[in-house]
Coordinates of C-alpha atoms and ligand atoms in Angstrom, one line a residue:
M1 CA 90.9 79.9 131.6
G2 CA 91.9 81.9 127.9
H3 CA 94.9 83.6 127.6
Q4 CA 95.6 86.5 129.4
V5 CA 96.8 89.6 127.4
K6 CA 99.5 91.6 130.1
Y7 CA 99.5 95.4 130.3
I8 CA 102.2 97.2 132.1
F9 CA 101.5 101.8 131.9
V10 CA 104.2 103.7 131.5
F11 CA 103.2 106.8 133.6
G12 CA 105.5 110.2 133.7
G13 CA 106.2 112.4 136.7
V14 CA 108.3 115.5 137.8
I15 CA 108.6 116.8 133.9
S16 CA 108.1 115.6 130.8
G17 CA 111.9 115.5 127.7
L18 CA 112.4 112.1 130.3
G19 CA 112.7 109.7 128.0
K20 CA 109.7 107.5 129.0
G21 CA 109.0 107.1 125.3
I22 CA 112.7 105.6 125.3
V23 CA 111.8 103.6 128.4
A24 CA 109.2 102.2 126.8
S25 CA 110.8 101.1 123.2
S26 CA 113.4 99.8 125.6
L27 CA 111.1 97.8 127.8
G28 CA 109.5 97.1 124.5
Y29 CA 112.4 95.5 123.6
L30 CA 114.0 93.6 126.0
L31 CA 110.2 91.8 127.0
K32 CA 110.4 90.0 123.1
S33 CA 114.1 89.3 123.3
K34 CA 112.8 86.8 125.8
G35 CA 109.8 86.0 122.4
L36 CA 107.0 87.4 123.8
R37 CA 104.4 89.1 122.2
V38 CA 104.9 93.0 122.5
T39 CA 102.8 95.5 121.5
I40 CA 103.0 99.6 122.7
Q41 CA 100.1 101.8 122.3
K42 CA 100.4 105.9 123.1
L43 CA 98.0 107.8 125.0
D44 CA 98.1 111.4 124.2
P45 CA 96.0 113.8 126.7
Y46 CA 96.3 116.5 123.8
L47 CA 93.2 117.5 122.4
N48 CA 94.8 117.9 119.0
V49 CA 92.6 115.1 117.1
D50 CA 95.5 113.8 115.4
P51 CA 99.3 115.1 115.0
G52 CA 99.5 116.0 111.6
T53 CA 98.2 118.5 111.6
M54 CA 100.6 120.4 115.0
N55 CA 103.4 122.2 114.8
P56 CA 106.7 120.5 114.0
F57 CA 108.7 123.6 115.6
Q58 CA 106.0 122.2 119.1
H59 CA 105.2 118.8 119.0
G60 CA 108.5 116.8 116.8
E61 CA 107.9 115.2 113.1
V62 CA 104.5 113.7 112.4
F63 CA 105.5 109.7 112.5
V64 CA 103.5 107.7 109.8
L65 CA 102.0 104.5 110.4
D66 CA 101.0 102.1 107.0
D67 CA 97.9 102.5 107.9
G68 CA 97.9 106.1 106.8
S69 CA 97.6 107.4 110.7
E70 CA 99.7 110.4 111.0
T71 CA 101.1 110.0 114.9
D72 CA 103.1 111.3 117.3
L73 CA 106.8 110.5 117.0
D74 CA 107.0 107.8 120.2
L75 CA 105.4 105.8 117.6
G76 CA 108.5 105.7 115.7
H77 CA 110.7 104.4 118.9
Y78 CA 107.8 101.5 119.4
E79 CA 108.0 100.6 116.1
R80 CA 111.9 101.2 115.4
F81 CA 112.9 99.7 118.6
I82 CA 110.3 96.8 118.3
D83 CA 110.3 95.6 115.1
D84 CA 107.0 95.6 114.1
S85 CA 104.2 98.1 112.3
L86 CA 102.2 98.9 114.5
K87 CA 98.3 100.1 113.6
S88 CA 96.3 103.5 114.0
I89 CA 94.8 102.2 117.6
N90 CA 98.5 101.6 118.7
T91 CA 97.8 105.5 119.3
T92 CA 94.9 108.0 121.0
S93 CA 94.6 111.4 122.3
S94 CA 92.1 113.2 123.9
G95 CA 90.5 115.0 121.2
R96 CA 90.2 111.3 118.8
V97 CA 88.4 110.0 122.5
Y98 CA 85.9 112.8 122.7
W99 CA 85.4 113.1 118.7
D100 CA 84.8 109.3 118.9
V101 CA 82.4 109.9 122.3
L102 CA 80.9 113.4 120.9
K103 CA 80.6 111.4 117.1
R104 CA 78.2 109.0 118.1
E105 CA 75.9 111.5 120.9
R106 CA 74.9 113.3 117.5
K107 CA 74.4 109.2 116.2
G108 CA 71.9 109.2 119.5
D109 CA 73.4 106.1 119.8
Y110 CA 73.8 107.4 123.7
L111 CA 69.9 107.1 124.0
G112 CA 69.3 110.7 125.8
D113 CA 71.7 110.1 128.5
T114 CA 74.0 113.3 130.0
I115 CA 77.5 112.4 128.6
Q116 CA 80.2 112.3 131.6
V117 CA 83.5 112.6 131.6
I118 CA 83.2 109.3 134.0
P119 CA 81.5 106.7 132.3
H120 CA 81.8 107.9 128.7
I121 CA 85.0 108.9 128.0
T122 CA 86.8 106.9 130.9
N123 CA 84.7 103.3 129.1
E124 CA 86.2 105.0 125.1
I125 CA 89.6 104.5 126.9
K126 CA 89.6 101.2 128.5
R127 CA 87.5 99.8 124.6
R128 CA 90.4 101.2 122.9
I129 CA 93.1 100.0 125.2
L130 CA 91.9 96.6 125.2
A131 CA 91.5 97.1 121.6
V132 CA 94.9 96.9 120.5
S133 CA 95.0 93.4 121.5
K134 CA 91.4 92.4 120.5
N135 CA 92.6 89.6 119.1
D136 CA 94.1 87.9 121.5
D137 CA 97.5 88.7 119.3
Y138 CA 99.7 90.1 121.9
D139 CA 101.6 88.6 125.1
I140 CA 101.6 92.3 126.7
V141 CA 100.4 95.8 125.8
I142 CA 102.5 98.3 127.0
A143 CA 100.5 101.6 127.4
E144 CA 102.6 105.1 127.8
V145 CA 100.6 108.2 129.2
G146 CA 101.8 111.3 127.9
G147 CA 101.8 113.9 129.4
T148 CA 103.0 114.4 133.3
V149 CA 101.0 113.1 136.4
G150 CA 99.2 116.1 137.4
D151 CA 98.4 117.2 134.0
I152 CA 94.8 118.9 134.0
E153 CA 94.2 117.0 130.6
G154 CA 95.6 113.6 131.7
L155 CA 93.6 113.2 134.1
P156 CA 90.8 110.9 132.6
F157 CA 93.0 108.5 131.2
Y158 CA 94.0 107.7 135.0
E159 CA 90.6 107.1 136.3
A160 CA 90.5 104.7 132.8
I161 CA 92.9 103.2 134.1
R162 CA 92.4 102.7 137.6
Q163 CA 88.8 101.1 136.8
F164 CA 91.1 99.1 134.1
R165 CA 92.7 97.6 136.8
L166 CA 90.6 96.8 138.9
E167 CA 87.8 94.7 136.3
I168 CA 91.2 93.0 134.5
G169 CA 92.9 92.2 138.4
K170 CA 96.0 94.7 139.3
D171 CA 98.0 90.8 139.0
N172 CA 97.6 91.4 135.5
T173 CA 98.9 94.6 135.6
A174 CA 101.8 96.8 136.6
I175 CA 102.9 100.7 136.8
I176 CA 106.2 101.6 136.0
H177 CA 106.3 105.9 137.4
T178 CA 109.2 107.5 135.0
T179 CA 111.0 110.5 137.1
L180 CA 113.8 112.8 137.9
L181 CA 116.3 112.2 140.1
P182 CA 118.0 115.9 140.0
F183 CA 121.3 117.2 141.1
I184 CA 121.8 119.4 143.1
S185 CA 125.2 120.9 142.8
A186 CA 124.7 123.8 146.3
A187 CA 123.9 120.7 148.8
G188 CA 126.1 117.9 146.3
E189 CA 122.9 115.5 146.3
I190 CA 120.4 113.8 144.9
K191 CA 117.0 115.1 145.4
T192 CA 114.1 112.3 146.1
K193 CA 111.8 114.9 147.0
P194 CA 110.4 115.5 143.6
T195 CA 109.5 111.8 142.5
Q196 CA 107.9 111.4 145.9
H197 CA 106.0 113.8 144.9
S198 CA 104.6 112.9 141.6
V199 CA 104.2 109.5 143.4
M200 CA 102.2 111.1 146.0
K201 CA 100.1 113.1 142.9
L202 CA 99.6 109.5 141.4
R203 CA 98.6 107.4 144.4
E204 CA 96.3 111.1 145.2
I205 CA 94.0 109.1 142.0
G206 CA 94.0 106.2 143.2
L207 CA 97.0 104.7 141.7
E208 CA 100.8 103.3 142.6
P209 CA 103.6 102.9 140.6
D210 CA 105.4 99.1 141.1
F211 CA 108.3 100.4 139.8
L212 CA 110.3 103.4 139.6
V213 CA 112.3 104.5 137.1
C214 CA 114.8 107.4 137.7
R215 CA 117.0 109.7 135.1
T216 CA 119.7 110.3 136.6
E217 CA 122.2 112.9 134.6
H218 CA 126.1 113.5 135.0
N219 CA 127.0 111.0 136.7
N220 CA 125.1 110.8 139.9
H221 CA 124.1 107.1 139.8
L222 CA 121.4 105.6 142.1
N223 CA 122.4 104.4 144.8
E224 CA 121.2 101.7 147.4
S225 CA 120.8 104.0 150.3
L226 CA 118.5 106.4 147.7
K227 CA 117.2 103.1 146.1
Q228 CA 116.0 102.8 149.7
K229 CA 114.9 106.0 150.7
L230 CA 112.3 105.9 146.7
G231 CA 111.0 103.2 147.8
L232 CA 109.9 103.6 151.7
F233 CA 108.9 106.5 150.4
C234 CA 106.8 105.7 147.7
N235 CA 106.2 102.5 148.9
V236 CA 107.6 100.7 146.5
Q237 CA 110.2 97.8 146.5
T238 CA 113.5 98.9 147.1
N239 CA 114.7 95.8 144.0
N240 CA 111.9 97.9 141.5
V241 CA 114.1 101.2 142.1
F242 CA 115.8 101.0 138.4
E243 CA 118.0 104.2 136.8
S244 CA 118.0 105.1 133.7
P245 CA 121.2 107.0 133.1
D246 CA 122.6 109.5 130.4
V247 CA 123.7 107.4 127.5
E248 CA 125.4 108.1 124.4
T249 CA 122.9 106.4 122.5
I250 CA 119.0 105.6 122.9
Y251 CA 120.1 102.4 121.7
E252 CA 121.4 101.4 124.9
I253 CA 119.2 101.8 127.6
P254 CA 118.0 98.5 127.2
L255 CA 120.9 97.0 128.1
V256 CA 121.0 99.7 130.7
L257 CA 118.3 98.9 132.4
H258 CA 118.5 94.7 131.5
K259 CA 122.3 94.6 132.8
Q260 CA 119.8 96.2 136.1
E261 CA 117.6 93.3 135.6
F262 CA 115.0 95.4 135.3
D263 CA 113.0 92.7 132.4
S264 CA 112.6 89.7 134.7
A265 CA 111.0 92.2 137.4
I266 CA 109.1 92.7 135.5
I267 CA 108.2 89.4 134.2
K268 CA 108.2 88.1 137.8
K269 CA 105.1 90.8 139.3
L270 CA 103.6 89.9 135.9
S271 CA 103.8 86.0 136.7
I272 CA 104.8 85.8 132.5
E273 CA 106.3 82.7 131.5
S274 CA 109.1 83.7 129.0
D275 CA 112.0 82.6 127.6
S276 CA 115.1 82.1 129.9
Q277 CA 117.5 83.2 127.0
D278 CA 118.2 86.5 125.5
K279 CA 118.1 86.7 121.9
N280 CA 118.6 90.0 121.0
I281 CA 120.7 91.4 123.8
E282 CA 123.5 90.3 121.3
Y283 CA 122.6 91.9 118.6
L284 CA 122.0 95.2 120.8
D285 CA 125.4 95.1 122.7
D286 CA 127.5 94.9 119.8
F287 CA 125.6 97.7 117.8
V288 CA 126.2 99.6 120.5
Q289 CA 129.6 98.6 120.4
K290 CA 129.6 99.6 116.8
F291 CA 128.0 102.5 117.8
K292 CA 131.2 103.8 120.0
A293 CA 134.2 102.3 118.1
P294 CA 133.7 104.3 114.6
E295 CA 135.9 102.6 111.5
S296 CA 135.5 106.0 110.2
K297 CA 133.4 109.3 109.6
V298 CA 131.1 111.3 107.3
T299 CA 128.9 114.1 106.9
I300 CA 125.8 115.1 106.1
A301 CA 124.5 117.8 104.7
I302 CA 121.1 117.3 105.8
C303 CA 119.4 120.7 104.7
G304 CA 115.7 122.0 106.0
K305 CA 114.0 124.7 107.7
Y306 CA 113.7 123.0 111.2
N307 CA 117.3 123.3 111.9
E308 CA 117.1 124.5 115.7
L309 CA 115.0 121.7 116.1
H310 CA 116.0 118.4 115.6
D311 CA 113.1 116.2 116.5
A312 CA 112.2 117.4 113.5
Y313 CA 113.7 114.7 111.3
K314 CA 113.7 112.8 114.3
S315 CA 113.5 108.8 111.8
I316 CA 115.8 110.7 109.4
L317 CA 118.6 111.1 112.4
E318 CA 117.9 107.4 114.0
A319 CA 118.0 106.0 110.2
L320 CA 121.2 107.7 109.9
I321 CA 122.4 106.1 112.6
H322 CA 121.3 103.0 111.7
A323 CA 122.9 102.4 108.7
A324 CA 126.1 104.3 109.9
T325 CA 126.5 101.3 113.0
K326 CA 125.5 98.6 111.1
N327 CA 128.8 99.7 108.1
K328 CA 130.9 100.9 111.3
I329 CA 130.4 104.5 110.0
K330 CA 129.2 107.6 112.4
A331 CA 127.3 109.8 110.3
N332 CA 128.1 113.2 112.0
I333 CA 125.2 116.0 110.7
K334 CA 126.3 119.5 109.2
W335 CA 122.8 121.6 109.0
I336 CA 122.4 124.1 106.6
D337 CA 119.7 126.2 107.1
S338 CA 118.0 126.4 103.0
E339 CA 116.8 129.8 103.3
K340 CA 119.9 131.2 104.3
L341 CA 121.5 128.9 101.3
E342 CA 119.9 131.3 99.4
S343 CA 121.9 134.6 99.8
N344 CA 124.8 132.5 99.9
N345 CA 127.4 132.0 97.1
N346 CA 130.1 130.4 98.3
L347 CA 128.6 127.2 98.0
N348 CA 132.1 125.2 97.8
S349 CA 133.4 126.4 101.3
L350 CA 129.5 125.5 102.4
F351 CA 129.7 121.8 101.0
S352 CA 133.2 121.5 101.0
N353 CA 133.7 118.5 104.1
V354 CA 130.2 117.5 102.8
Q355 CA 129.9 113.0 101.4
G356 CA 126.3 113.1 101.6
V357 CA 123.6 115.8 101.5
L358 CA 119.9 115.4 102.3
I359 CA 117.1 117.2 101.2
P360 CA 114.4 116.2 104.2
G361 CA 110.2 116.2 103.6
G362 CA 108.4 119.0 104.3
F363 CA 105.7 121.9 103.5
G364 CA 105.2 125.1 102.6
D365 CA 107.7 128.2 100.1
R366 CA 110.2 128.5 102.7
G367 CA 113.6 128.0 102.1
I368 CA 112.9 126.4 99.1
E369 CA 115.3 128.0 96.2
G370 CA 117.8 127.1 98.7
K371 CA 117.0 123.3 98.7
I372 CA 117.2 123.9 94.3
L373 CA 120.3 124.5 94.7
S374 CA 121.9 121.9 97.3
S375 CA 120.1 119.8 95.4
K376 CA 121.6 121.5 92.4
Y377 CA 125.3 121.4 93.4
A378 CA 124.8 118.1 94.6
R379 CA 123.7 116.9 90.8
E380 CA 126.7 118.8 89.5
N381 CA 129.1 117.9 91.9
K382 CA 128.5 114.5 92.2
I383 CA 127.9 114.4 95.5
P384 CA 125.5 111.2 97.0
F385 CA 122.1 113.0 97.1
F386 CA 119.7 111.3 99.1
G387 CA 116.0 113.8 98.0
I388 CA 113.4 112.7 100.3
C389 CA 109.7 113.3 100.0
L390 CA 110.1 117.8 99.3
G391 CA 113.2 116.1 98.6
M392 CA 112.5 114.6 95.1
Q393 CA 111.0 117.2 94.1
C394 CA 113.3 120.2 95.0
A395 CA 115.3 117.2 92.9
V396 CA 113.1 116.8 89.9
I397 CA 112.4 121.0 89.7
D398 CA 116.5 121.4 89.7
F399 CA 116.6 119.4 86.8
A400 CA 113.6 120.6 84.9
R401 CA 114.7 123.9 85.3
N402 CA 118.6 123.7 84.4
V403 CA 118.9 119.9 82.2
C404 CA 115.6 120.9 80.1
N405 CA 115.7 124.6 80.4
F406 CA 112.2 124.9 81.2
K407 CA 112.6 128.0 82.9
N408 CA 110.6 128.3 85.9
A409 CA 109.5 125.1 86.3
N410 CA 108.1 124.5 89.8
S411 CA 105.8 122.9 91.9
T412 CA 102.6 124.2 92.2
E413 CA 102.4 124.2 95.6
F414 CA 104.8 127.6 95.3
N415 CA 103.6 128.9 92.1
V416 CA 100.6 127.3 90.6
K417 CA 101.2 130.3 87.5
T418 CA 104.2 127.7 86.8
D419 CA 104.9 127.9 83.3
H420 CA 106.3 124.5 84.4
P421 CA 104.4 122.5 86.8
V422 CA 106.7 119.2 86.7
I423 CA 105.5 119.0 90.4
D424 CA 101.8 118.9 90.8
I425 CA 99.4 117.9 92.2
M426 CA 96.3 115.0 91.7
S427 CA 93.4 115.9 90.1
D428 CA 91.2 113.9 92.4
Q429 CA 92.5 116.2 95.4
I430 CA 92.0 119.5 93.7
D431 CA 88.7 119.6 96.0
I432 CA 90.4 118.9 99.0
K433 CA 90.1 122.0 101.8
D434 CA 90.7 120.2 105.0
K435 CA 93.9 120.1 106.0
G436 CA 93.8 116.9 108.3
A437 CA 94.1 113.7 107.0
T438 CA 94.1 115.1 103.1
M439 CA 97.7 114.0 101.8
R440 CA 98.0 110.0 100.0
L441 CA 99.6 109.0 103.3
G442 CA 100.6 105.9 104.3
S443 CA 102.2 102.8 102.8
Y444 CA 102.0 102.5 98.6
A445 CA 103.4 99.8 96.5
C446 CA 106.5 101.0 94.1
Q447 CA 107.5 98.7 91.2
I448 CA 111.3 99.0 90.8
S449 CA 113.0 99.9 87.7
K450 CA 115.8 97.1 87.2
D451 CA 119.3 98.2 86.7
S452 CA 118.4 101.1 89.1
I453 CA 120.0 101.6 92.1
L454 CA 116.7 101.4 94.7
H455 CA 117.3 98.2 93.0
S456 CA 120.2 97.0 94.0
S457 CA 119.8 98.5 97.4
Y458 CA 116.5 96.6 97.9
G459 CA 117.5 93.4 96.1
K460 CA 114.3 93.3 95.1
E461 CA 111.3 94.5 92.5
S462 CA 108.3 95.1 94.9
I463 CA 108.7 97.4 97.6
Q464 CA 106.1 98.7 99.9
E465 CA 106.4 102.0 101.3
R466 CA 104.9 105.1 103.6
H467 CA 103.6 108.3 102.1
R468 CA 102.8 111.6 103.8
H469 CA 102.6 114.5 100.5
R470 CA 99.9 116.4 98.7
Y471 CA 102.1 116.7 94.7
E472 CA 103.6 114.5 93.2
F473 CA 105.4 114.2 89.6
N474 CA 103.7 115.6 86.9
N475 CA 103.8 112.6 84.1
V476 CA 103.2 115.5 81.3
Y477 CA 107.1 116.2 81.8
L478 CA 108.8 112.3 82.0
K479 CA 109.7 111.8 78.0
E480 CA 111.2 114.9 78.0
M481 CA 113.0 115.0 81.6
E482 CA 114.4 110.7 80.3
L483 CA 115.7 112.5 77.2
N484 CA 117.7 114.5 79.4
G485 CA 118.7 111.6 81.6
L486 CA 116.8 111.9 84.4
K487 CA 115.5 107.7 84.8
V488 CA 112.7 106.6 86.6
G489 CA 114.3 104.6 89.8
G490 CA 110.1 103.3 90.4
I491 CA 105.9 103.5 90.4
N492 CA 103.0 102.6 91.7
K493 CA 101.8 100.8 89.0
K494 CA 97.6 101.3 89.5
L495 CA 98.3 105.0 90.6
N496 CA 101.0 105.5 87.7
L497 CA 102.8 107.6 89.8
V498 CA 106.4 108.1 89.7
E499 CA 107.9 106.9 93.0
A500 CA 112.1 107.7 93.4
I501 CA 113.8 109.5 90.8
E502 CA 117.5 109.1 89.8
I503 CA 120.2 110.7 87.1
D504 CA 122.3 108.5 84.2
G505 CA 126.1 109.2 85.1
H506 CA 125.7 110.6 88.7
P507 CA 127.2 107.8 91.4
W508 CA 124.5 108.2 93.3
F509 CA 121.8 110.5 93.3
V510 CA 118.4 109.0 94.8
G511 CA 114.7 111.0 94.9
V512 CA 111.5 109.4 96.5
Q513 CA 108.2 110.8 96.4
F514 CA 107.6 108.4 100.4
H515 CA 109.3 108.6 103.1
P516 CA 112.2 105.8 103.8
E517 CA 113.6 107.0 107.1
L518 CA 109.9 106.3 108.1
K519 CA 110.5 101.8 107.6
S520 CA 114.5 102.4 109.2
R521 CA 114.7 100.1 112.4
L522 CA 117.6 98.8 115.1
M523 CA 117.5 95.5 114.0
S524 CA 117.9 96.4 110.0
A525 CA 118.8 99.7 108.8
H526 CA 116.9 100.4 106.0
P527 CA 118.2 99.3 102.6
L528 CA 118.3 103.0 100.8
F529 CA 120.3 104.5 103.9
D530 CA 122.0 101.8 104.1
S531 CA 123.5 102.4 100.2
F532 CA 123.8 106.6 101.0
I533 CA 125.9 105.8 103.5
Q534 CA 128.1 103.3 101.5
A535 CA 127.8 106.5 98.9
A536 CA 129.3 108.8 101.2
R537 CA 131.7 106.4 102.6
E538 CA 133.0 105.8 98.3
Y539 CA 133.4 109.8 97.6
K540 CA 135.3 110.5 101.2
N541 CA 138.1 107.4 99.5
S542 CA 137.9 108.5 96.5
N543 CA 138.2 112.2 96.8
Ligands
LIG601 N1 104.6 119.7 100.1 C1 105.4 118.7 99.6 C2 103.9 117.6 99.6 O1 102.5 118.3 99.7 C3 105.9 117.4 99.9 C4 105.3 116.7 101.6 C5 106.2 115.8 102.4 O2 107.6 116.5 101.8 N2 106.0 115.6 103.2 O3 103.7 116.7 98.4

């Protein structure tokens, strides 16, 4: 018999936001640590075709893959934990499934059949689950279903998984159900009923969990008698009931689960052969220890517009954690509302005690002048500055206005009639009117200039980074800006586009048109974030 891929499905019950994605990612980390080839797929019941046009307020950041797919932020967690670059097939939504089925129907592929949820939609879902490991690339595919069991939209996915298990053999699959064990203080006890009910919901649709991972809070831990009770009522072996408690960092979850022998239980259930050694546990132990006992602290100001919703900047926050922890530093974040900053005339006090300024990516003109001001402040006061995508564009606008004297220089995104469009749309994109999937998206090469901060950070001359934007540095202004001290840190040779800028005489001023945060991993901090954090520490030590 050929190589049999094993499938692990991760569901959520009771409420959303329990860290189901972190459990899936942590399991990926643990199984990879045992020498297995693992990938993770997200199955999202919402109807958007992709999350590219979804509001970050509702949905958090859009995570972009190498191949340009715009995905849910969970894909970011997957990549960070399993240290692998995922592809468009690793994510699918109901919208995408329906879209493809209906396109085929229009083409006449179904020969006049009545198109139905079962079998057409469920077949497409099953096809997509199988397609993840089409070439036998993996030993294990972990598939996380978004939302919670009981949601109407999720039903086709659960039905497809029910059929999938039957077809592939139940022994080749495992179901993990993540739930909440609330502690009711009036009763002084942990309640299992919500978990029982959500398992009942699953069983109604013909699925039964093999494992329960229960979220507990505030030191109200799972104990033996709760395990027995949950096992009995939910029809799960007592040994297969696990706990995911509150932790200081999400990177502790794999360790917590490993201590409970979650990974071994999964391996046993799926009868897989694996290394008995866990090669990456030591690394994680060390990482978590460094995280918990940093030797120094820096404060990084993030000037954005979604400050109340930190999920909008998830990858940046994680990249800062990877880099800071690697250097035994704790990076505190000071959230600066760029809109409020526009009317703030005491920037000195706002930026006192800040050792690094970061302007993240963004769209639209809200708060833009505030971002330009903070870039100016960091430039003039020699505070380490990291401008990402829109952040680089703001730095270029400041430089054009205030160093080169291009009055009212702007990006045509914010002022189409500006006299000095230092950031402009590329000519081949002008006709694009749709908002979905119309940007420079995904991985592009960047040739790094010698003697640049980029060069010393990456330690190489050619890199690939991910993009998600419409506007670009306008080369018409390049010469003049260079004469005034702007340095090109890297370019895309093929498209002749500026990919990174730096400023002569500033200790650490870097603007990048790409999104480096999307490639920072738990096991390998991104070189630019690493170098930015070190610059912040140096700034702190010398001020
Ligand atoms: N709005 C800018 C553009 O489209 C920057 C996008 C971003 O920061 N991701 O070019």
